[in-house]
XYZ file of N, CA and C in Angstrom:
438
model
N -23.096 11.314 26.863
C -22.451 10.030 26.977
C -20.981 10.272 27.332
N -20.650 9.800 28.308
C -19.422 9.790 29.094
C -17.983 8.707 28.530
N -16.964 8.639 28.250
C -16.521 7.609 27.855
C -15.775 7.102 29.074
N -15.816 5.984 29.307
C -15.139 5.294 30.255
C -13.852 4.187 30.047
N -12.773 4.579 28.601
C -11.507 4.511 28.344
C -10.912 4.373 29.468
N -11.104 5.882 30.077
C -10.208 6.425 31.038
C -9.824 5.615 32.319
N -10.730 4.768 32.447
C -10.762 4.340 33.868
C -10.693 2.560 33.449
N -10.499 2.354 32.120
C -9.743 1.105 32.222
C -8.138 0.881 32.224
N -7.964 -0.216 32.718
C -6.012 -0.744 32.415
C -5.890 -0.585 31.215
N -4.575 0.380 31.236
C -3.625 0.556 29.656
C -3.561 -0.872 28.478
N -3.649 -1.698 29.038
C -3.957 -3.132 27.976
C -4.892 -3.274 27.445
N -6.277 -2.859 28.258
C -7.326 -3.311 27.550
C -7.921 -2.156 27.134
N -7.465 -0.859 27.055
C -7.625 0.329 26.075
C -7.066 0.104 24.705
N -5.628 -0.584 24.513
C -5.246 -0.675 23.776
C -6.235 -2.243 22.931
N -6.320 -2.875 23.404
C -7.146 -3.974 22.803
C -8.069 -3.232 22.482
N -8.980 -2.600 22.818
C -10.244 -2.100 22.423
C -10.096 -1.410 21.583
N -8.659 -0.613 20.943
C -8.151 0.450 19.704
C -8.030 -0.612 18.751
N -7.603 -1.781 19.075
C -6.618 -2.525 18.221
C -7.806 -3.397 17.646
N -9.291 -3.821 17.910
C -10.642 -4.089 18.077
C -10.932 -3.380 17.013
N -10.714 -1.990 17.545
C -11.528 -1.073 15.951
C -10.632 -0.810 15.035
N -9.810 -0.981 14.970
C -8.615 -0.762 13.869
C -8.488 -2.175 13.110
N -8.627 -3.435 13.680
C -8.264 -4.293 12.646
C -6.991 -4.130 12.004
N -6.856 -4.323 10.818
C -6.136 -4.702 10.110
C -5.868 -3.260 8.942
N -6.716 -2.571 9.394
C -6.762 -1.424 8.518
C -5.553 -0.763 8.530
N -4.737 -0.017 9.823
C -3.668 0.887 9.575
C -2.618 0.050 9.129
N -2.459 -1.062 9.760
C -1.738 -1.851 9.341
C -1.373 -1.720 7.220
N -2.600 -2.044 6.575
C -2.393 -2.488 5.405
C -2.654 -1.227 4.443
N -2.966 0.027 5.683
C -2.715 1.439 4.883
C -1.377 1.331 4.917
N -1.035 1.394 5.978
C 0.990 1.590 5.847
C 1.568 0.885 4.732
N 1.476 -0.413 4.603
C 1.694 -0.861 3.593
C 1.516 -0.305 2.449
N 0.165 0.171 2.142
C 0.007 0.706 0.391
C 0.706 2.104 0.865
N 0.735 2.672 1.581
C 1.561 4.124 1.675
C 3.016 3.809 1.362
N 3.290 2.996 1.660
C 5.197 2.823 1.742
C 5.215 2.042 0.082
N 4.045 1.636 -0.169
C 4.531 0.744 -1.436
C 3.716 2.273 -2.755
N 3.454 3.496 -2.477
C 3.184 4.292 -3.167
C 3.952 5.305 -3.284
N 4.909 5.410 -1.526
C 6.188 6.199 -1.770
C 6.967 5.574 -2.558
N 7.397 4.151 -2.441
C 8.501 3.857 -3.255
C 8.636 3.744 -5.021
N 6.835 3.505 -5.365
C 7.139 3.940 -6.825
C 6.841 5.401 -6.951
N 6.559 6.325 -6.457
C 6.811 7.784 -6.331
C 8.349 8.055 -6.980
N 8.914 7.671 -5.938
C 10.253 7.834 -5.854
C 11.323 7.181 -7.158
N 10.279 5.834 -7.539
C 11.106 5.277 -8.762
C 10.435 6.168 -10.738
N 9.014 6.681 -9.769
C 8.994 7.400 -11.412
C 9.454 8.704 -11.135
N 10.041 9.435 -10.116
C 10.305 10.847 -10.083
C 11.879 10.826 -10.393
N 12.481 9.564 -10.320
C 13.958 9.490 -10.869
C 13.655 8.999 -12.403
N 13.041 8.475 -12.820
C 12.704 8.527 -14.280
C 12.474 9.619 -14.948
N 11.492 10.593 -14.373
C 11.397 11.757 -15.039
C 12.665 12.656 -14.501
N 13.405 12.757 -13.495
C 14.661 13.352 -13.701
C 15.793 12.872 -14.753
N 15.797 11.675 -14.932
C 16.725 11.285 -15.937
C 16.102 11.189 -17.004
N 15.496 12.220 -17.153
C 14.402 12.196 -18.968
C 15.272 12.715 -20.065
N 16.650 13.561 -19.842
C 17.461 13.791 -20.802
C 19.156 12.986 -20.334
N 18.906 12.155 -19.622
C 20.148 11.472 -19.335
C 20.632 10.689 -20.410
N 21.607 10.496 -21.366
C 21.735 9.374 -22.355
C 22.229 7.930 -22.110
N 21.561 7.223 -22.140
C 21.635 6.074 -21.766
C 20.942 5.559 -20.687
N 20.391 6.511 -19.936
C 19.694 5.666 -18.861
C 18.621 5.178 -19.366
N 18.215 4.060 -18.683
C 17.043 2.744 -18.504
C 16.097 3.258 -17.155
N 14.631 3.177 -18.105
C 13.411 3.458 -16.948
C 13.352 2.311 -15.675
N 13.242 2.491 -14.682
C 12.848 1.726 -13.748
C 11.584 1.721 -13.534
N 11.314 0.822 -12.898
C 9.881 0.278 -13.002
C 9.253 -0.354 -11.594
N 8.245 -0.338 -10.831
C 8.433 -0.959 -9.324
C 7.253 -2.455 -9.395
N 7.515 -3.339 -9.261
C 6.882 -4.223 -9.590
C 6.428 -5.154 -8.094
N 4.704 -5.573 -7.915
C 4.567 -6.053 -7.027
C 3.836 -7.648 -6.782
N 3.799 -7.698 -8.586
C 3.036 -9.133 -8.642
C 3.651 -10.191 -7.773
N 5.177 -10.228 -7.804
C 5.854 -11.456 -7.174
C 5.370 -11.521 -5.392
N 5.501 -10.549 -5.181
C 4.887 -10.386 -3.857
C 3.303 -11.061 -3.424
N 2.363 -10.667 -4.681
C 1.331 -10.650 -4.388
C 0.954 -12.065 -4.913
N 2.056 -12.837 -5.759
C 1.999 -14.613 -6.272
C 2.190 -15.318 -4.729
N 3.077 -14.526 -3.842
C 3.803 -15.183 -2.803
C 2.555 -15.447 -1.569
N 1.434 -14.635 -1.486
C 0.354 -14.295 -0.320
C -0.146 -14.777 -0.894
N -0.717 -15.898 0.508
C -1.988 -17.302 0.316
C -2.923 -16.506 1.455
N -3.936 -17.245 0.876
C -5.322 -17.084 2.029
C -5.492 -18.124 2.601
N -5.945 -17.906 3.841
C -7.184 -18.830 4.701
C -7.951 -18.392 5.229
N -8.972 -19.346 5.312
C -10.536 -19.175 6.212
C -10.849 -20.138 6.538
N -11.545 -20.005 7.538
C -12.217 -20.989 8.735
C -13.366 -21.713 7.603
N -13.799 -22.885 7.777
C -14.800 -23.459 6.840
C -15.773 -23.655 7.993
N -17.068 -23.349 7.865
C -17.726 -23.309 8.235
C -18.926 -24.960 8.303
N -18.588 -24.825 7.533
C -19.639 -26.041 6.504
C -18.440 -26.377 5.870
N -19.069 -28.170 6.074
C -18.066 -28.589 4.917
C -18.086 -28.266 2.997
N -19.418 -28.113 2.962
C -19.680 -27.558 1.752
C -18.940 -26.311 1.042
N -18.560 -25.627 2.084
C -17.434 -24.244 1.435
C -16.339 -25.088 1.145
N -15.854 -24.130 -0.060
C -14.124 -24.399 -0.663
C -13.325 -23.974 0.224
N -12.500 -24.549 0.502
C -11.213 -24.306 1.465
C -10.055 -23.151 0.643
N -9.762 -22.545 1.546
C -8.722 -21.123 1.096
C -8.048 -21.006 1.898
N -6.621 -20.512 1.690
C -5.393 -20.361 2.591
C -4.854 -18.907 2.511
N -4.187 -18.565 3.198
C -3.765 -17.005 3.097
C -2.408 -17.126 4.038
N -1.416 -16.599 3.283
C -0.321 -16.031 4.453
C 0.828 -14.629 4.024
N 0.470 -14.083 4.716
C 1.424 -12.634 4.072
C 2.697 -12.592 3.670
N 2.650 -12.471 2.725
C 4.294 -11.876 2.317
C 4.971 -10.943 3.264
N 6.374 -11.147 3.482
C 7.374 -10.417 3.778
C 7.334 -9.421 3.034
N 7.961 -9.991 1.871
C 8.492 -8.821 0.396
C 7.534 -8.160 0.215
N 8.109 -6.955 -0.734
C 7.787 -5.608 -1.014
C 7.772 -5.701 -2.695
N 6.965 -4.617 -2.768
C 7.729 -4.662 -4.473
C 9.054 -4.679 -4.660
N 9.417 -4.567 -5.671
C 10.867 -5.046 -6.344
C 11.105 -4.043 -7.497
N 12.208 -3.241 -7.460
C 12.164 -2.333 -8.742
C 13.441 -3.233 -9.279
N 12.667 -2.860 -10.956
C 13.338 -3.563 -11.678
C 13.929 -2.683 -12.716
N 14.674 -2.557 -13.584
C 15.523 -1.826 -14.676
C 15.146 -2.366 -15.712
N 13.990 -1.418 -16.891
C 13.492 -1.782 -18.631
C 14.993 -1.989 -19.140
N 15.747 -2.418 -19.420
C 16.630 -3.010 -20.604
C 16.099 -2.896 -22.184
N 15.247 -3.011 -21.981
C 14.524 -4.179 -23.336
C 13.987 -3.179 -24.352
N 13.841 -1.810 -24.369
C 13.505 -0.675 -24.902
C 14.008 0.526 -24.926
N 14.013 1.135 -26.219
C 14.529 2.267 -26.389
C 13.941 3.431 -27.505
N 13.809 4.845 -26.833
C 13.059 5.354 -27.364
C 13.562 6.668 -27.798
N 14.814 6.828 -27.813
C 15.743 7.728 -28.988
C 17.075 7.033 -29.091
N 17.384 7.798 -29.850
C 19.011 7.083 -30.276
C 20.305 7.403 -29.446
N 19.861 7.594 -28.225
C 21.260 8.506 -27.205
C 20.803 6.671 -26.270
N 19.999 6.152 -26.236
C 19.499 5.022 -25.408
C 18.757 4.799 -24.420
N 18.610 6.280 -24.262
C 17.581 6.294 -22.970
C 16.191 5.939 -23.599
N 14.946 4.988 -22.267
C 13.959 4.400 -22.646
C 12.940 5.585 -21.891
N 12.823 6.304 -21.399
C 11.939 6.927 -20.884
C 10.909 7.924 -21.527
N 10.036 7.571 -21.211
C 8.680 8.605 -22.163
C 8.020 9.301 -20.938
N 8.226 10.385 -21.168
C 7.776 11.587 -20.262
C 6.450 11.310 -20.082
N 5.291 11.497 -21.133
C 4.357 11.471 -20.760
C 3.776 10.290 -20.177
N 4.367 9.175 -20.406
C 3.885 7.877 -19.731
C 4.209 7.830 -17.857
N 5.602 8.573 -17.950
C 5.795 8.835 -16.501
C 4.695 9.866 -15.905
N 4.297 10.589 -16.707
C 3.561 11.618 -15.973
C 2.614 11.032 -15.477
N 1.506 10.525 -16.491
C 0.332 9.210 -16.663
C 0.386 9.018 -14.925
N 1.524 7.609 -14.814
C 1.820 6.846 -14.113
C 1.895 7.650 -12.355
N 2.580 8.836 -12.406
C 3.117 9.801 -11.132
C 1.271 10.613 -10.871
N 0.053 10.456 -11.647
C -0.812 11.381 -11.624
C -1.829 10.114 -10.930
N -1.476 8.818 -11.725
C -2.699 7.675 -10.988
C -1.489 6.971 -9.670
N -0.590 7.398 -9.077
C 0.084 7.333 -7.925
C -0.454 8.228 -6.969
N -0.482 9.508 -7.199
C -1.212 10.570 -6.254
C -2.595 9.805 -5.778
N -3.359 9.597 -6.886
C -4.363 9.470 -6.388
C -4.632 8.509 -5.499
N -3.966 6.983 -5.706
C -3.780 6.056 -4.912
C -3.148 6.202 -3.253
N -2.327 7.096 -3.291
C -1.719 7.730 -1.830
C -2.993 8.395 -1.244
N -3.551 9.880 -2.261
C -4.590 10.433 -1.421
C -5.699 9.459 -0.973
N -6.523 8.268 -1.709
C -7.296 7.653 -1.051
C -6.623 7.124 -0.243
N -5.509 6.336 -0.089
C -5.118 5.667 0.903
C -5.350 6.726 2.717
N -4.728 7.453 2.493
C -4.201 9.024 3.132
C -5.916 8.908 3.670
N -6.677 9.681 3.136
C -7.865 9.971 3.147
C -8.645 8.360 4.322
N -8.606 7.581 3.487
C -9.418 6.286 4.415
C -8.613 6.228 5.975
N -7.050 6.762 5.619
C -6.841 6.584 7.078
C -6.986 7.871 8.046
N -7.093 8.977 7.298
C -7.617 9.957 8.451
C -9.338 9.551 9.005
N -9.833 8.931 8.078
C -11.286 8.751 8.652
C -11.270 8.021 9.797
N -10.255 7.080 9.391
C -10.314 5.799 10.929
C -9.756 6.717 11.887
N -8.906 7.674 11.979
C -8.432 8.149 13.066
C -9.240 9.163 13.416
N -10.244 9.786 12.829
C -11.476 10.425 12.914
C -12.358 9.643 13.671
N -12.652 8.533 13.810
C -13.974 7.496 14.036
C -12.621 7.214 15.784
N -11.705 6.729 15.670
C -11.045 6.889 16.985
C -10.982 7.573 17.641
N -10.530 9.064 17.131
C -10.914 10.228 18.350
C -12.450 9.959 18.708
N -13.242 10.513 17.647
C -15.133 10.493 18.429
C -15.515 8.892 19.451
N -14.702 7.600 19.240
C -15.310 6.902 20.002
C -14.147 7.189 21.483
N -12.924 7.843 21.566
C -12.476 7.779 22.851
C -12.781 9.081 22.952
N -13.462 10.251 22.747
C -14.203 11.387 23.297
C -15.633 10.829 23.935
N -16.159 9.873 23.900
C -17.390 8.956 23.863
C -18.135 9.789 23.557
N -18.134 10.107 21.602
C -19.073 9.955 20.869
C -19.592 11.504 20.646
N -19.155 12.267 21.343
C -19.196 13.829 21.522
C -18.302 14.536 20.128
């Protein structure tokens, strides 16, 4: 089986990528950038694990995810109607105030950061992982299938 990519216009190669990709790389990037950034907010927590006085940060994404509505086409009038529209915003890191867990003032508990930095990996590697497959399933369909 021969693929015949090659011999279409640069537009409608790209439509035909953008066809099998959907929405997927798109909303990997997203969980990738929103897994670096609490990476990054518990790996400064566990650096400031003997700092006195520092306050844990924390990366928070509910507000984001209150902000995204759905929609769908109703088919039948009998289906419930649903709306959808994407958020801009990102998570939001925020600063614990509100706790303290020795007497120098710092709130940070090592092992809870660890916890937290060990079910982060894993969330990146699946992410990571589902998107090498799609780019796996893209090479074999523009090799046509070889």
């Amino acid at each position: 089986m021969s693929s015949n990519l090659g011999k279409l216009p640069i537009y409608k190669v790209k439509m035909f990528i953008d066809s099998l990709t959907g929405q997927t790389i798109e909303m990997a990037k997203k969980g990738l950038d929103s897994a670096t950034l609490r990476h990054n907010v518990i790996s400064n927590n566990v650096a400031n694990v003997n700092t006195p006085g520092f306050k844990k940060q924390s990366v928070i994404f509910e507000d984001a995810l209150k902000e995204n509505k759905i929609s769908a086409k109703r088919l039948n009038p009998k289906h419930i109607p649903f709306s959808y529209e994407k958020s801009k915003n990102s998570g939001r890191i925020i600063t614990e105030n509100d706790t303290i867990y020795r007497n120098d003032g710092n709130n940070v508990d090592l092992d809870k950061e660890m916890e937290d930095l060990a079910k982060n990996a894993i969330y990146y590697n699946s992410i990571a992982t589902r998107l090498a497959r799609k780019f796996s399933l893209l090479k074999l369909v523009a090799q046509g299938g070889r």
